[in-house]
Short mmCIF file of N, CA and C in Angstrom, two decimals:
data_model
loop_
_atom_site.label_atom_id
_atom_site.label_comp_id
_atom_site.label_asym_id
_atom_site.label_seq_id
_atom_site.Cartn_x
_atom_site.Cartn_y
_atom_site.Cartn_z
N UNK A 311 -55.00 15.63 -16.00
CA UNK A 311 -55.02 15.35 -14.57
C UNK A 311 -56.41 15.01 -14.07
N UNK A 312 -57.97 15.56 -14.78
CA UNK A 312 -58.91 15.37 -14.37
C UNK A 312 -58.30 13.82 -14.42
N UNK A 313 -58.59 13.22 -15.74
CA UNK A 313 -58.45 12.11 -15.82
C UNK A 313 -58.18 11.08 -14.90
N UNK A 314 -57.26 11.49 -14.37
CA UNK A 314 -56.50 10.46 -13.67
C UNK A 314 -57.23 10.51 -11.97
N UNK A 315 -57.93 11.81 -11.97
CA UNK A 315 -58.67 12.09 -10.39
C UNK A 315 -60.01 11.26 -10.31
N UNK A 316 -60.19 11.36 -11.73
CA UNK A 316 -61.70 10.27 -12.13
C UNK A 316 -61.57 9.23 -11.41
N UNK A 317 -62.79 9.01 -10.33
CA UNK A 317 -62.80 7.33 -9.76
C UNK A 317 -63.75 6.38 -11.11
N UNK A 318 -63.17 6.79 -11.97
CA UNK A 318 -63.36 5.34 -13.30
C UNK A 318 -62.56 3.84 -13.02
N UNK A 319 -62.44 3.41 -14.41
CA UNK A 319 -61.91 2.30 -14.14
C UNK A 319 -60.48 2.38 -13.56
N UNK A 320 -60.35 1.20 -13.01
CA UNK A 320 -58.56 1.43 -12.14
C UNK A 320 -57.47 0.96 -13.16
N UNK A 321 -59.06 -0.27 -13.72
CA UNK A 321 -57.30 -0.69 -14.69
C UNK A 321 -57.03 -0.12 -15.61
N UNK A 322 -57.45 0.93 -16.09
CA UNK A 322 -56.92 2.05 -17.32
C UNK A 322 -55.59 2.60 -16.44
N UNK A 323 -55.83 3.10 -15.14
CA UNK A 323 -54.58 3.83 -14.54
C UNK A 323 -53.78 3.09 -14.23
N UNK A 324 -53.75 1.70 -14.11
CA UNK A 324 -52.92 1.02 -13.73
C UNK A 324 -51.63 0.99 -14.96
N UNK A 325 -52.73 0.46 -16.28
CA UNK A 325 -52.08 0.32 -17.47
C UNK A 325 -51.00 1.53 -17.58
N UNK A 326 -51.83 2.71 -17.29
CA UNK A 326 -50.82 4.08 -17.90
C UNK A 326 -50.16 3.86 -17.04
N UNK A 327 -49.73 3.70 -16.08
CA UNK A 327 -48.69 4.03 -15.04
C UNK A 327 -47.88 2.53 -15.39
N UNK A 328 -48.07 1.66 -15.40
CA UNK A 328 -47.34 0.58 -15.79
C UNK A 328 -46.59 0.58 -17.10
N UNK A 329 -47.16 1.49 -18.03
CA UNK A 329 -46.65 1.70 -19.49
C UNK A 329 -45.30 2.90 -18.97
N UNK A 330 -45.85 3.67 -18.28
CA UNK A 330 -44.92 4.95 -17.96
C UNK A 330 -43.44 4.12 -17.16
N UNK A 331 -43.51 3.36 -16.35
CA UNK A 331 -42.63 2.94 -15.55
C UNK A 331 -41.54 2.17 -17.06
N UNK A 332 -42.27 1.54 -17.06
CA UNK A 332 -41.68 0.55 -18.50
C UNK A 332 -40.68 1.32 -19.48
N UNK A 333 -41.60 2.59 -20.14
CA UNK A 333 -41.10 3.47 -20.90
C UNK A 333 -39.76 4.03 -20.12
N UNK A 334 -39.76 4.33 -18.65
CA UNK A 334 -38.77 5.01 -18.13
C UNK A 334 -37.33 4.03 -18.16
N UNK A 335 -38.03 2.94 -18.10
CA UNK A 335 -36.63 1.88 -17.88
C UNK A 335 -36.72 1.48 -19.20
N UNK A 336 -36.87 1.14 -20.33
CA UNK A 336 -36.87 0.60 -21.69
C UNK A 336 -36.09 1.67 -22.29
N UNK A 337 -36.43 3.04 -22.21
CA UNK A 337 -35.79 4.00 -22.91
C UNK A 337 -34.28 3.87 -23.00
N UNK A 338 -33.87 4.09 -21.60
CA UNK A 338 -32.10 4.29 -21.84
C UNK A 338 -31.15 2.66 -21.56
N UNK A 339 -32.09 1.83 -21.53
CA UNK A 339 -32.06 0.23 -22.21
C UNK A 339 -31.63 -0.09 -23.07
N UNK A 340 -32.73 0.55 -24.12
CA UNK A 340 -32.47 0.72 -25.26
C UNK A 340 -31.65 1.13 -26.00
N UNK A 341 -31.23 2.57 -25.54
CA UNK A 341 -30.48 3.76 -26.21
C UNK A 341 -29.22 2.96 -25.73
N UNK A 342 -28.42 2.47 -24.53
CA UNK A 342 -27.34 1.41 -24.67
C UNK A 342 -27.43 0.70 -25.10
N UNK A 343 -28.16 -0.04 -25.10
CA UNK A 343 -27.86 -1.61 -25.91
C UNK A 343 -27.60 -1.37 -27.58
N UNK A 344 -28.81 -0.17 -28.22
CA UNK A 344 -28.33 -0.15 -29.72
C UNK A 344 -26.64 0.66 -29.72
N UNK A 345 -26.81 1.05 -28.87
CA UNK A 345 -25.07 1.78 -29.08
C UNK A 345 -24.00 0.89 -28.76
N UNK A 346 -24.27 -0.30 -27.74
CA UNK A 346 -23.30 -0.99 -27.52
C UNK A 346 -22.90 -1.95 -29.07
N UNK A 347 -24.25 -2.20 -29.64
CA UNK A 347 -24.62 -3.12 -30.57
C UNK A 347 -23.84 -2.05 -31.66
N UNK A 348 -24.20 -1.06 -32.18
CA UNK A 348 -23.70 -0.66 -33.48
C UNK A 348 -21.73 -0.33 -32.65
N UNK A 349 -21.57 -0.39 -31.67
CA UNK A 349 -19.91 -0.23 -31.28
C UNK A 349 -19.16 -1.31 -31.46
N UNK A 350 -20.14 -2.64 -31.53
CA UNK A 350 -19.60 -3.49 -31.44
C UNK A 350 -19.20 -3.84 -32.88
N UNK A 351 -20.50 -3.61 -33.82
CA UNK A 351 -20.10 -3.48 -35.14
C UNK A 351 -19.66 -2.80 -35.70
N UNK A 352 -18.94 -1.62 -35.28
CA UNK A 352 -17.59 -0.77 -35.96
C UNK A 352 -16.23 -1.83 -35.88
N UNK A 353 -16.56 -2.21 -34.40
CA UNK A 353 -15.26 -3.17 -34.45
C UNK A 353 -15.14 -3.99 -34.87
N UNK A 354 -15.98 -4.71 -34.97
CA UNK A 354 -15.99 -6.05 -36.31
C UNK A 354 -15.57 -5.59 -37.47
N UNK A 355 -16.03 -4.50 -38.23
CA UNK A 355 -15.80 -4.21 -39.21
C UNK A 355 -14.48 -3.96 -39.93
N UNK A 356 -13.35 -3.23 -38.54
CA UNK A 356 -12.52 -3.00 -38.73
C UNK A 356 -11.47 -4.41 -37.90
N UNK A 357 -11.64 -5.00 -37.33
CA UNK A 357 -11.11 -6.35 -36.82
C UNK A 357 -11.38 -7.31 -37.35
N UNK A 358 -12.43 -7.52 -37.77
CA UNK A 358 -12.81 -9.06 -37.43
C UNK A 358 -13.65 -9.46 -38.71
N UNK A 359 -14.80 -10.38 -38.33
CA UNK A 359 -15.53 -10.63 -39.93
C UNK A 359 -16.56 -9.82 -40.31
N UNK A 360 -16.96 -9.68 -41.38
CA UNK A 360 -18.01 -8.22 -41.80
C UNK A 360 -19.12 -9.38 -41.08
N UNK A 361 -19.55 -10.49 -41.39
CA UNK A 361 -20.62 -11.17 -40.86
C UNK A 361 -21.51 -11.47 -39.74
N UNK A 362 -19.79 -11.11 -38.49
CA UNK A 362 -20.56 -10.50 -37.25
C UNK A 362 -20.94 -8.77 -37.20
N UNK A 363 -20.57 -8.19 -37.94
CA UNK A 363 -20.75 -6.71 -38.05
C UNK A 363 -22.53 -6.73 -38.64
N UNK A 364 -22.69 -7.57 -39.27
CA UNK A 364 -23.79 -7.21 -40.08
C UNK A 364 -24.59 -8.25 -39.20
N UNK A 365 -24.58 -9.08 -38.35
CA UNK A 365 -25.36 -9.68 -37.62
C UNK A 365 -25.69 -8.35 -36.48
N UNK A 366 -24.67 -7.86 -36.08
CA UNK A 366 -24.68 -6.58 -35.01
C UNK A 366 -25.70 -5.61 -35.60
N UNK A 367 -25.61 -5.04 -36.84
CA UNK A 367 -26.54 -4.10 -37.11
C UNK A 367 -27.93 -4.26 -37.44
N UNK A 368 -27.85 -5.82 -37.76
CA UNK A 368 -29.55 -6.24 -37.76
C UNK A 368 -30.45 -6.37 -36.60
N UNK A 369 -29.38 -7.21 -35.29
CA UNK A 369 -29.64 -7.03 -34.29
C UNK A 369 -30.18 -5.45 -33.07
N UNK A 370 -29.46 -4.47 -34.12
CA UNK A 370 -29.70 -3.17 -33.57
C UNK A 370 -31.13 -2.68 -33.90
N UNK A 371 -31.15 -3.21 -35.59
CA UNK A 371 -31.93 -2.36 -36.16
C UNK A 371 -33.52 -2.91 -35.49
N UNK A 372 -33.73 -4.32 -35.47
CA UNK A 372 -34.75 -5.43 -34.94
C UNK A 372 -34.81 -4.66 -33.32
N UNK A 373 -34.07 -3.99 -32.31
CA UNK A 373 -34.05 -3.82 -31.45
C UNK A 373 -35.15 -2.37 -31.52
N UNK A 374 -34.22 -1.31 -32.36
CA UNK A 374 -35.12 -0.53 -32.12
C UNK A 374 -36.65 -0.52 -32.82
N UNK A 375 -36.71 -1.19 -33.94
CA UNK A 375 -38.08 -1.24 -34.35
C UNK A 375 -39.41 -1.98 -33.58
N UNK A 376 -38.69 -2.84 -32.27
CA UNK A 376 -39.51 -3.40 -31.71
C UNK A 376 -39.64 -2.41 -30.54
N UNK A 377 -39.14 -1.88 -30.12
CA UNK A 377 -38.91 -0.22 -29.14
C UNK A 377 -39.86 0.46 -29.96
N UNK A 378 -39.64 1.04 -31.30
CA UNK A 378 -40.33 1.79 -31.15
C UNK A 378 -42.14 1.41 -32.25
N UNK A 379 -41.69 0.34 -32.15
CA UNK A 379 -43.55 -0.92 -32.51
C UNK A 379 -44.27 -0.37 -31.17
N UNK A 380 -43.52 -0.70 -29.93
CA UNK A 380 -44.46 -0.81 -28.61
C UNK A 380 -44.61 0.66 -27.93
N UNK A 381 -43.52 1.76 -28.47
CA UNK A 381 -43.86 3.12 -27.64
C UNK A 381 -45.07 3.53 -28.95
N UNK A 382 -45.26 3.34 -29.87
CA UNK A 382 -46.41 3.71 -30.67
C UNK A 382 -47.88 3.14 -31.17
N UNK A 383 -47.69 1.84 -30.26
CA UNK A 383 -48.64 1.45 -29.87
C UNK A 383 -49.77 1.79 -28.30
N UNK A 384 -48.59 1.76 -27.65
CA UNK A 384 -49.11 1.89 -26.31
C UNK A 384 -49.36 3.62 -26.16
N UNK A 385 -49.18 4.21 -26.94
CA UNK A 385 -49.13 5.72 -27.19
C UNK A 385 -50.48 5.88 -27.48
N UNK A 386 -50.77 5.22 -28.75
CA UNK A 386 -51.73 5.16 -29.71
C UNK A 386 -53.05 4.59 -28.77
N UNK A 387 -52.93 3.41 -28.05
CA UNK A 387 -54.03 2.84 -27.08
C UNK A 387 -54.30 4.32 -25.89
N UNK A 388 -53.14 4.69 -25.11
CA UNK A 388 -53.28 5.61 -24.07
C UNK A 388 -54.04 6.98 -25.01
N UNK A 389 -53.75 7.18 -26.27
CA UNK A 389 -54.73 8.44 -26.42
C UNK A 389 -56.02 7.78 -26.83
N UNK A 390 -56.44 6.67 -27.42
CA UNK A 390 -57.87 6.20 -27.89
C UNK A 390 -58.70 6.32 -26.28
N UNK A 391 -57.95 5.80 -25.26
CA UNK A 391 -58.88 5.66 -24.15
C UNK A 391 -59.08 7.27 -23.62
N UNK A 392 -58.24 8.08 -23.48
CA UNK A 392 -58.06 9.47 -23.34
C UNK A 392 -59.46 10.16 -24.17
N UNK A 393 -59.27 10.23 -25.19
CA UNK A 393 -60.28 10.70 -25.98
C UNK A 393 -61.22 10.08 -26.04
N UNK A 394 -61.73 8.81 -25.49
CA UNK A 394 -63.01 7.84 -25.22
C UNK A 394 -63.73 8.47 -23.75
N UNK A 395 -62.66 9.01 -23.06
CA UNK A 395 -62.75 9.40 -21.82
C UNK A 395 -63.58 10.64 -21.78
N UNK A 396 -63.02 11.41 -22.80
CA UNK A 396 -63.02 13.14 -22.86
C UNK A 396 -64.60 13.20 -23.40
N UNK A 397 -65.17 11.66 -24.21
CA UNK A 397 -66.31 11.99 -25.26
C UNK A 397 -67.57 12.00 -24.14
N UNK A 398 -66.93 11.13 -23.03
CA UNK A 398 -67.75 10.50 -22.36
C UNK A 398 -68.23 11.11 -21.05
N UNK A 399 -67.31 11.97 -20.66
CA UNK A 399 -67.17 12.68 -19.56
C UNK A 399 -67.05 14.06 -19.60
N UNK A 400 -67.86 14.66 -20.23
CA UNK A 400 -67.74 15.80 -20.11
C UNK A 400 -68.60 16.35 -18.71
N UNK A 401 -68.27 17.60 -18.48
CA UNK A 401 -68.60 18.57 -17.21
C UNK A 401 -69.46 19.75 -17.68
N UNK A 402 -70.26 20.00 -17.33
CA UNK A 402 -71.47 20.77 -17.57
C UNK A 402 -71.91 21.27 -16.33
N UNK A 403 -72.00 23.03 -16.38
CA UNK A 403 -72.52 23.65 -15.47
C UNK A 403 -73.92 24.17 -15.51
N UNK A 404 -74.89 24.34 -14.99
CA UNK A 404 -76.08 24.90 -15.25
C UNK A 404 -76.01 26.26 -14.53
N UNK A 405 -75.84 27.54 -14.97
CA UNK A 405 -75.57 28.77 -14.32
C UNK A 405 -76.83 29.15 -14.38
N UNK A 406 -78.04 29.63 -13.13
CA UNK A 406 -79.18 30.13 -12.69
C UNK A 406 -79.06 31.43 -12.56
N UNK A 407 -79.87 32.24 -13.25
CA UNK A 407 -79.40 33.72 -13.69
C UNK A 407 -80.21 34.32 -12.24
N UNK A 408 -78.97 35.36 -11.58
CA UNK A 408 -79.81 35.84 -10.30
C UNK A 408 -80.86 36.64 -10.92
N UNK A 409 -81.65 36.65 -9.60
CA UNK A 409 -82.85 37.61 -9.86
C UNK A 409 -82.58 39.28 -9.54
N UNK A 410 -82.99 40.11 -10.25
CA UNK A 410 -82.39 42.04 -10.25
C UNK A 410 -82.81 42.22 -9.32
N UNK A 411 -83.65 41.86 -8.46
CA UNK A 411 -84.32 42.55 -6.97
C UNK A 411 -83.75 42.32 -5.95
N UNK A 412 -82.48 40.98 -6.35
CA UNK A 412 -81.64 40.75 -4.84
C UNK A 412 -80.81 41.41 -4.57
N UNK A 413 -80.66 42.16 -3.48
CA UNK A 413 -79.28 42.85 -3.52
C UNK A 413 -77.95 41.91 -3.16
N UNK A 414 -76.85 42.30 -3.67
CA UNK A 414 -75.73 41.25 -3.70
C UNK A 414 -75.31 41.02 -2.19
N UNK A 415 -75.40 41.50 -1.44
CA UNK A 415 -74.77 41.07 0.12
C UNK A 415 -75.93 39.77 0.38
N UNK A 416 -77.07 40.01 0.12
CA UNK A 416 -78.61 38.61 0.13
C UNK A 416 -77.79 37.72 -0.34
N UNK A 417 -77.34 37.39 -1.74
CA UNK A 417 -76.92 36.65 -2.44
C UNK A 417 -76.16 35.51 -1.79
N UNK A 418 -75.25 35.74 -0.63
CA UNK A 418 -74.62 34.65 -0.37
C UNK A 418 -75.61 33.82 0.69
N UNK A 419 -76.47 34.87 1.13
CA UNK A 419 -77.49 34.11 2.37
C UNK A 419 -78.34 33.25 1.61
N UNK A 420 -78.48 33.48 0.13
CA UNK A 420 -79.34 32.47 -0.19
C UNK A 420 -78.80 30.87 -0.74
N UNK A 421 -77.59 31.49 -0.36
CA UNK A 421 -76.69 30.22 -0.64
C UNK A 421 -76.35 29.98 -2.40
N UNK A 422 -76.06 30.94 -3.02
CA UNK A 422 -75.42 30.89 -4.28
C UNK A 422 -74.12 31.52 -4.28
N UNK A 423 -73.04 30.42 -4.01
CA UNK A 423 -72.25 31.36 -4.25
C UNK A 423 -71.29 31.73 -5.32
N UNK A 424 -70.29 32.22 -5.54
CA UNK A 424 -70.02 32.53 -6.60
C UNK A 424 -69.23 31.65 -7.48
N UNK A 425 -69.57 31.29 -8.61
CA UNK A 425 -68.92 30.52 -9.95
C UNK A 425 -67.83 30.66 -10.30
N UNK A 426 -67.20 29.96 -10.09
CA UNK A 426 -65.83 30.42 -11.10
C UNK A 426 -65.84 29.38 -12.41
N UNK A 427 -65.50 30.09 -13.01
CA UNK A 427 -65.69 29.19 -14.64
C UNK A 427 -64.48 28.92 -14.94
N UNK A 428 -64.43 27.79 -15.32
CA UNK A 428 -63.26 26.65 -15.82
C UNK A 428 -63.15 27.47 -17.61
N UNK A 429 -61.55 27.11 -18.15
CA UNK A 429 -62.30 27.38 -19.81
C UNK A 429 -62.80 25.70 -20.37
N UNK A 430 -62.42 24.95 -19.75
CA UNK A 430 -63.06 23.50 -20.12
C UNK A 430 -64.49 23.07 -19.95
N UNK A 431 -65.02 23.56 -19.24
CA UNK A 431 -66.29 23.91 -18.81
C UNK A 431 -67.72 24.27 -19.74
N UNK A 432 -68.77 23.47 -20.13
CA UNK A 432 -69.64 24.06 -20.75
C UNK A 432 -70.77 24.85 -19.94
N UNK A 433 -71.03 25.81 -20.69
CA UNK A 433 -72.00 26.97 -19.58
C UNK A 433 -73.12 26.77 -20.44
N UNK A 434 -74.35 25.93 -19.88
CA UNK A 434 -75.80 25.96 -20.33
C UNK A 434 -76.40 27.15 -20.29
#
């Protein structure tokens, strides 16, 4: 989620969100069309000529391998930039060790206030 709060580049978020939309509608696209496709070739098989049956299952098979060519590509790109992101952007805190003579009610008057530590967080 940092990620995506990052004012970085836009067209990385554009891409992911354009890949996500895609994926949402390609998925059950897909998942009918190879089922309509291998239903159609049961029935050939048992009706009609084995030749459209076996045109049907190549057609299925070409369907999903190009489905799943592009969800493992675009998978594969969305984590390279992810982890290009993570190398590049890291968050670093510099924690200033109070001084023992302040008493803690001072502390907020001097305007330090209190840290909360992330576990993502590196503590210098």
């Amino acid at each position: 989620l940092q990620w995506l709060r990052n004012p970085g580049p836009q067209h990385e978020k554009r891409t992911l969100f354009g890949d996500m939309v895609c994926f949402l509608f390609i998925t059950p696209l897909a998942t009918i069309s190879g089922w309509l496709c291998l239903r159609g070739a049961v029935d050939h098989l048992h009706f009609s000529s084995r030749l459209e049956a076996v045109g049907l299952i190549a057609l299925t098979v070409a369907l999903f391998t190009i489905y799943l060519f592009w969800t493992l590509v675009s998978f594969r790109y969305h984590c390279r930039l992810y982890n290009e992101w993570r190398r590049t952007n890291q968050r670093v805190i510099l924690l200033i060790p109070m001084p023992a003579n302040v008493p803690s009610n001072q502390q907020s008057l001097l305007g330090l206030p209190f840290l909360k530590r992330n576990s993502k967080e590196t503590i210098v």
